[in-house]
Short mmCIF file of C-alpha atoms in Angstrom, two decimals:
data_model
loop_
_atom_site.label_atom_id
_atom_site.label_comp_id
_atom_site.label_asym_id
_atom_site.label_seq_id
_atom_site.Cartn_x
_atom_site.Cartn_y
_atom_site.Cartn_z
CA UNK A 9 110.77 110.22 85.09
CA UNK A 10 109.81 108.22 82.30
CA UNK A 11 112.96 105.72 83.07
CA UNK A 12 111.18 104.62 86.40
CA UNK A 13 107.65 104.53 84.56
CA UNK A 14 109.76 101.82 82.16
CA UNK A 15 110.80 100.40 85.59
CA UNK A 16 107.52 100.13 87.12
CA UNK A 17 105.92 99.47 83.73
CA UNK A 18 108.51 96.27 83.54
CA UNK A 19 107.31 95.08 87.41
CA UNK A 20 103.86 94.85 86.14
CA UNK A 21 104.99 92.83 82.42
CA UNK A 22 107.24 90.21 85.00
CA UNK A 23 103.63 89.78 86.60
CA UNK A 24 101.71 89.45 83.24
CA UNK A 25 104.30 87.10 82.20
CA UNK A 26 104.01 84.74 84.70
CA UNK A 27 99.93 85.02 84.84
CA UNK A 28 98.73 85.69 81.78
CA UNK A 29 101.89 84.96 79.38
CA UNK A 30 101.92 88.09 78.13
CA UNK A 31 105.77 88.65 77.80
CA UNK A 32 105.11 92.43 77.57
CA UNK A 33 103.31 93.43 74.44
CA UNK A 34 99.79 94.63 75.62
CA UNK A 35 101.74 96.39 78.12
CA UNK A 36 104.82 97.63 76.85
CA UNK A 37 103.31 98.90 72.87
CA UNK A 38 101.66 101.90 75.14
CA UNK A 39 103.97 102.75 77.54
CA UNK A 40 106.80 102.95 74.71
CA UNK A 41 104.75 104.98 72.81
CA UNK A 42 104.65 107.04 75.31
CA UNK A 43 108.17 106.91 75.77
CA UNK A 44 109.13 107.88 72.69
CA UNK A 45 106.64 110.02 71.63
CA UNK A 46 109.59 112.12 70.40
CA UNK A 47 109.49 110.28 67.29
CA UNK A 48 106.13 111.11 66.20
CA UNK A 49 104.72 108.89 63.73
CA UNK A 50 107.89 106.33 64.15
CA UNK A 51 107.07 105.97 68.08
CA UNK A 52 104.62 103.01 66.94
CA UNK A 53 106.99 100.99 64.89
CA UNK A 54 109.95 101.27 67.38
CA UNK A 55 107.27 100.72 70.45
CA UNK A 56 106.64 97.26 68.32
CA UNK A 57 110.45 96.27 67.79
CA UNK A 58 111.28 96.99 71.19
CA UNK A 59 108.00 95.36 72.73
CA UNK A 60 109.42 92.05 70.54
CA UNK A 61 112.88 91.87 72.44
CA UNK A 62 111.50 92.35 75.62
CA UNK A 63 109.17 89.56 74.65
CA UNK A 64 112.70 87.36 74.07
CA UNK A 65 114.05 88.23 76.85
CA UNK A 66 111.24 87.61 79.26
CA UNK A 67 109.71 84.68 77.69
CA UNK A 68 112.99 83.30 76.95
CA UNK A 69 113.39 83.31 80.98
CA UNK A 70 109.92 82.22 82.17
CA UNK A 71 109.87 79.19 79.64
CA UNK A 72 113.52 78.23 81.40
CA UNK A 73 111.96 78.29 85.19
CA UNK A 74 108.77 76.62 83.74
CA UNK A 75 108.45 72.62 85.35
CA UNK A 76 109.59 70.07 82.67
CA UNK A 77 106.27 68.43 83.41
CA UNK A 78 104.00 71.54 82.10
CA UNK A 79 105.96 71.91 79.13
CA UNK A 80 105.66 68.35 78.54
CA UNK A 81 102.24 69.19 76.76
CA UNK A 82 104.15 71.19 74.06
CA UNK A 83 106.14 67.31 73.10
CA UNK A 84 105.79 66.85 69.62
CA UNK A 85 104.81 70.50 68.94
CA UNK A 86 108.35 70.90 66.58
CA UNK A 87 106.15 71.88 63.48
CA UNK A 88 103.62 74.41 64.88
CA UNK A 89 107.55 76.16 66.74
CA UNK A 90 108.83 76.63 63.36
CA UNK A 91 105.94 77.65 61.44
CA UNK A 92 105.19 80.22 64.56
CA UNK A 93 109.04 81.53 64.14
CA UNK A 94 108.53 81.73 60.27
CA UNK A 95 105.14 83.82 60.76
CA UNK A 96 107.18 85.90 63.15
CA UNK A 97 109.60 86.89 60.92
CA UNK A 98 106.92 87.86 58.07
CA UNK A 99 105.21 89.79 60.46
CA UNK A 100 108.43 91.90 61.96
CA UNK A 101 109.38 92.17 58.02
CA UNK A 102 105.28 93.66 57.78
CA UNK A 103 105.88 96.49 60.62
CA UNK A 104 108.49 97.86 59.03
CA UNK A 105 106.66 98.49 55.74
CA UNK A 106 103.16 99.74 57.49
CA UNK A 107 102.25 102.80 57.91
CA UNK A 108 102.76 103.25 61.93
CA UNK A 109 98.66 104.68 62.11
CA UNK A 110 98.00 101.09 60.55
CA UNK A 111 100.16 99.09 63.47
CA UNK A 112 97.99 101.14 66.15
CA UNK A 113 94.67 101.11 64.95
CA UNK A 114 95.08 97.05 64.39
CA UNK A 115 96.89 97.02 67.79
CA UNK A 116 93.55 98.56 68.90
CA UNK A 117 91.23 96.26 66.91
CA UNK A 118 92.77 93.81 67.08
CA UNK A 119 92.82 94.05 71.14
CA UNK A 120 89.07 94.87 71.47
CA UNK A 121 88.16 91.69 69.29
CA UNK A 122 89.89 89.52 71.70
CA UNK A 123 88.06 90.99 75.14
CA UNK A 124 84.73 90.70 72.80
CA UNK A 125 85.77 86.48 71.65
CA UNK A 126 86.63 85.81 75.04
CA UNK A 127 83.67 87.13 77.15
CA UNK A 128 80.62 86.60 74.47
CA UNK A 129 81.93 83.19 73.19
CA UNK A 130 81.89 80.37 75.52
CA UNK A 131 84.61 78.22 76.24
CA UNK A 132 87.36 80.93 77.82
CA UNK A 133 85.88 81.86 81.23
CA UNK A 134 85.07 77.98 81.98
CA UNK A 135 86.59 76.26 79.62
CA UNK A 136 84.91 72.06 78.70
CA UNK A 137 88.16 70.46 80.06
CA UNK A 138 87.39 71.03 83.58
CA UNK A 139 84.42 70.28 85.85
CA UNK A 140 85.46 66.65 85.71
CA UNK A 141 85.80 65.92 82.33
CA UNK A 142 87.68 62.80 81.22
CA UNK A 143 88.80 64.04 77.40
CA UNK A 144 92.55 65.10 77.66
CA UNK A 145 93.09 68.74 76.54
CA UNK A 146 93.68 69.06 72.41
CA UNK A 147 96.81 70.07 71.13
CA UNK A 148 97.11 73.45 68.98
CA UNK A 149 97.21 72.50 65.19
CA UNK A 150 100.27 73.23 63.61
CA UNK A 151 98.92 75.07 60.52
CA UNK A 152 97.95 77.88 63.29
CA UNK A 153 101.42 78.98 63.95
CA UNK A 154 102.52 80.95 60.52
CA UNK A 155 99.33 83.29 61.28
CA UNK A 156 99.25 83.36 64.69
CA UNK A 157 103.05 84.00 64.43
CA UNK A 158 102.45 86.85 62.08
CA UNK A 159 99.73 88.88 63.37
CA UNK A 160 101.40 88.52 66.90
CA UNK A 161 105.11 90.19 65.53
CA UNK A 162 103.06 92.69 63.34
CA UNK A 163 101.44 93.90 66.49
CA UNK A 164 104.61 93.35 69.02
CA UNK A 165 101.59 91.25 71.51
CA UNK A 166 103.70 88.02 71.13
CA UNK A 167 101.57 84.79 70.55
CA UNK A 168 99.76 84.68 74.55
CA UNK A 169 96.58 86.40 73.11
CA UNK A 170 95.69 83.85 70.48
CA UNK A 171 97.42 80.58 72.46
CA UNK A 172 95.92 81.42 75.70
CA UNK A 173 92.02 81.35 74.50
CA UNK A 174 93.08 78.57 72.27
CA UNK A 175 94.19 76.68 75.19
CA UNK A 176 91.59 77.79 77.16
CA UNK A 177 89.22 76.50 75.23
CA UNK A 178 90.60 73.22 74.24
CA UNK A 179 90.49 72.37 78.16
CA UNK A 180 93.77 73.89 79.98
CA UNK A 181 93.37 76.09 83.28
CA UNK A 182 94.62 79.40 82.96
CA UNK A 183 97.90 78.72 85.19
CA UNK A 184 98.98 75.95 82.22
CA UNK A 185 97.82 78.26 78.93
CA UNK A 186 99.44 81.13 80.49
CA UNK A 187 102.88 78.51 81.08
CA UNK A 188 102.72 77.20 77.90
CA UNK A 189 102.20 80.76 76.29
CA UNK A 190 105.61 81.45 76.85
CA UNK A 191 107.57 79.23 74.84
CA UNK A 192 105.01 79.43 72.36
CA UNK A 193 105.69 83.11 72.32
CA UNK A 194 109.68 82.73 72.74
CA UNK A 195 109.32 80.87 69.13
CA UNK A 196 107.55 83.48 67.09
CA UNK A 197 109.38 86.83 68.83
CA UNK A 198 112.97 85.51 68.51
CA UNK A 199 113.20 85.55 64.81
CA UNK A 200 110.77 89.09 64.99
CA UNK A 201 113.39 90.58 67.18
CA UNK A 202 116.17 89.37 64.88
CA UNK A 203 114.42 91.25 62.54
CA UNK A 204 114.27 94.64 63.86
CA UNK A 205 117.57 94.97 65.44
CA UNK A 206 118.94 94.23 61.72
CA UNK A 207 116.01 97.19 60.40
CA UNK A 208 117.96 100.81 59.59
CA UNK A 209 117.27 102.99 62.79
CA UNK A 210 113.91 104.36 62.08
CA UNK A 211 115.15 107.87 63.05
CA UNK A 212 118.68 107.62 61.15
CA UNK A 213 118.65 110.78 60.06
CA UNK A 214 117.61 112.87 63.46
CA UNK A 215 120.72 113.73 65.87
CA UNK A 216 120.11 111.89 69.37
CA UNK A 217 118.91 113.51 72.26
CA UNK A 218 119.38 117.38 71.05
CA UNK A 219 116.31 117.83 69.70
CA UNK A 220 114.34 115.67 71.88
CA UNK A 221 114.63 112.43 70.26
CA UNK A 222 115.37 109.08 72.72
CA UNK A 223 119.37 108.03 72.10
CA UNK A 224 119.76 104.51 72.35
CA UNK A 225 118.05 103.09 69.10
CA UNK A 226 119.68 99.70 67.56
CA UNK A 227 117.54 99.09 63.99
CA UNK A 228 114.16 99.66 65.01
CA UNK A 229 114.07 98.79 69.02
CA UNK A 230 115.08 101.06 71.48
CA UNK A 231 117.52 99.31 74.00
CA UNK A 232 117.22 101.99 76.29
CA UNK A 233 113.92 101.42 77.13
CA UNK A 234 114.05 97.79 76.89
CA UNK A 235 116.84 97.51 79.16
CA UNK A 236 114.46 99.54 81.73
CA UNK A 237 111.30 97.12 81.20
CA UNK A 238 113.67 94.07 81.92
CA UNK A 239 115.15 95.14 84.88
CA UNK A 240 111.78 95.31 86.24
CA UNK A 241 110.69 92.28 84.84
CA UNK A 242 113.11 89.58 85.61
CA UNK A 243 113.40 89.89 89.06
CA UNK A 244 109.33 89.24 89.22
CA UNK A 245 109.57 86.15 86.97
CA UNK A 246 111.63 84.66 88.73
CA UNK A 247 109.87 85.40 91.91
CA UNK A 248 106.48 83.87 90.89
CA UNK A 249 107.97 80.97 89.47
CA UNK A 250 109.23 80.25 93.04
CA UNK A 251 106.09 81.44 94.70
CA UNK A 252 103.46 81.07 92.48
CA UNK A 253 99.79 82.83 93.46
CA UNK A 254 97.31 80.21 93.95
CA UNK A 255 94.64 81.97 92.09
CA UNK A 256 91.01 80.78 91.25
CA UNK A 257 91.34 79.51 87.73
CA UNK A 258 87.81 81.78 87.09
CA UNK A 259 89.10 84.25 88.63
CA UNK A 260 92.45 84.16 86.90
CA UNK A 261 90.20 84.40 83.53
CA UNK A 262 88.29 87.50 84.25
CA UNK A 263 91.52 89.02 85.51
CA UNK A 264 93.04 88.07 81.97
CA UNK A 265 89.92 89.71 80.25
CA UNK A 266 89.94 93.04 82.70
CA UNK A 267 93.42 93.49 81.54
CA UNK A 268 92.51 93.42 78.12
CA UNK A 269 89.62 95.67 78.60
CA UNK A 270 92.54 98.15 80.62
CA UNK A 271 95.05 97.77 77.90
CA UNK A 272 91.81 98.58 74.81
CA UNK A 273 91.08 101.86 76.42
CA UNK A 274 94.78 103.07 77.19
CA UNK A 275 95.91 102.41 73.83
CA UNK A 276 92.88 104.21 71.77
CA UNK A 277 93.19 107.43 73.76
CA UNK A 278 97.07 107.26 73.34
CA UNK A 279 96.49 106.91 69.22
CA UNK A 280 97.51 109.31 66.72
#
C-alpha cells in the first residue's frame, strides 16, 4: 500500500516540479516519514536524504527539458551555482548531526514562515515586474546561495522556496521562477545527495525488514522509496514540459501559497 502512495505521492512532486519548482521536498519529507515510520526517530533524517535525491533526479530532468531561452536568465550566475552547491553540502553534513525532532520542527517553521512572507509581504502575489513595467527583472545575488543552499539541504525542500519568492519579487512570473527554480535547486541538492548516500545507514545496526524496518537503505536515503517517487514523477515532467498549463500567473501564486499552507498542516500533525 504504501509503495503506490510513493507512486501517487511522486505524480503529484512531477506536477510541483514543473509548477512550482518544488523537486519534491515539501512533498516528499511527509510522505517518507510516513513511510518509514519504522525507524522512529531516524524516519526524519532518512525522509531528508531521500527527499534530496529525488530532488537530483527530478530537477536534474526538468532543468534538461527547460527552453535554452528561460534559462538564459541564469547566464553569468556561475558564482551564486557554486556557493549554492557548497551551502548544500554544509547543510546535508548539518542533518546528519541534528537531532531528527530539530529537522521537523524547523521543517515546520521554517514552512509556516514562508506562507506568512509570501501572503502578508507584498511583492509575491503581484510581483513590480509586471503590469507593464519597463525595469528588467534583477538577478539573485550571489552571496545568497551558501545560505539558501544550506537551510534548503538541512531541510531536504531544495532551493524553490527561497528562489521562487526571490524571483517573484524581483519581477519574474511564476511560470519563469518556478523554471529557473530547478537548476537552481539541481546545484545545491547534488552535492547534499552526495552527501547522504556516503552517510553510515542510519539504521546499521537493525536487521531489514524482520522487525518492521524498510530494506533498501544506501547511507542515509532510502532508494526504495525514492525509486517509487520517481517513477511517478518523471513521466509528469516530461509531460508538462510538452504541454505546459496556461495558468493565470495570480492564480499560479495563490496555488503556490495553498500548497504551502497544505504541506504546514500535514507535516505538524505528522511530528513527533
Amino acid at each position: 500500500m504504501d509503495l503506490l502512495v510513493l507512486l501517487g505521492v511522486g505524480l503529484l512532486t512531477g506536477t510541483t516540479t514543473v509548477l512550482f519548482g518544488f523537486g519534491g521536498g515539501f512533498v516528499t519529507v511527509p510522505v517518507v516519514v510516513w513511510a518509514d515510520s519504522a525507524l522512529g526517530g531516524e524516519a526524519t533524517r532518512v525522509a531528508v536524504a531521500t527527499s534530496v535525491v529525488v530532488m537530483v533526479v527530478n530537477a536534474g530532468f526538468a532543468t534538461a527539458v527547460t527552453p535554452r531561452r528561460t534559462l538564459a536568465a541564469l547566464r553569468g550566475g556561475g558564482p551564486l551555482l557554486l556557493l549554492l552547491a557548497v551551502g548544500g553540502a554544509a547543510g546535508a553534513f548539518a542533518t546528519r548531526l541534528a537531532p531528527p525532532a530539530l529537522t521537523h520542527w524547523a521543517f515546520v517553521a521554517y514552512t509556516a514562515v514562508t506562507l506568512a512572507d509570501v501572503l502578508l509581504r507584498p511583492g509575491f502575489l503581484r510581483p513590480r515586474g509586471q503590469a507593464g513595467s519597463s525595469v528588467p527583472p534583477r538577478p539573485l545575488p550571489a552571496l545568497v546561495g551558501a545560505p539558501v543552499g544550506a537551510l534548503a539541504a538541512f531541510l531536504g525542500v531544495g532551493g524553490s522556496v527561497m528562489t521562487v519568492p526571490a524571483m517573484r519579487r524581483a519581477g519574474r512570473p511564476m511560470r519563469v521562477a518556478a523554471a529557473l527554480a530547478n537548476p537552481l535547486t539541481l546545484a545545491l541538492s547534488l552535492p547534499a545527495a552526495t552527501v547522504h548516500l556516503a552517510t553510515a545507514t542510519a539504521t546499521a545496526a537493525a536487521p531489514a525488514v524482520a522487525d518492521g524496518t524498510p530494506a533498501g537503505l544506501v547511507g542515509l536515503v532510502d532508494l526504495r522509496a525514492a525509486t517509487a517517487l520517481l517513477l511517478g514523477a518523471l513521466p509528469v515532467i516530461a509531460l508538462l514540459r510538452r504541454h505546459p498549463p496556461r495558468i493565470p500567473d495570480r492564480v499560479h501564486a495563490r496555488a503556490y501559497a495553498g500548497l504551502l499552507a497544505v504541506v504546514v498542516a500535514a507535516t505538524a500533525l505528522s511530528g513527533p
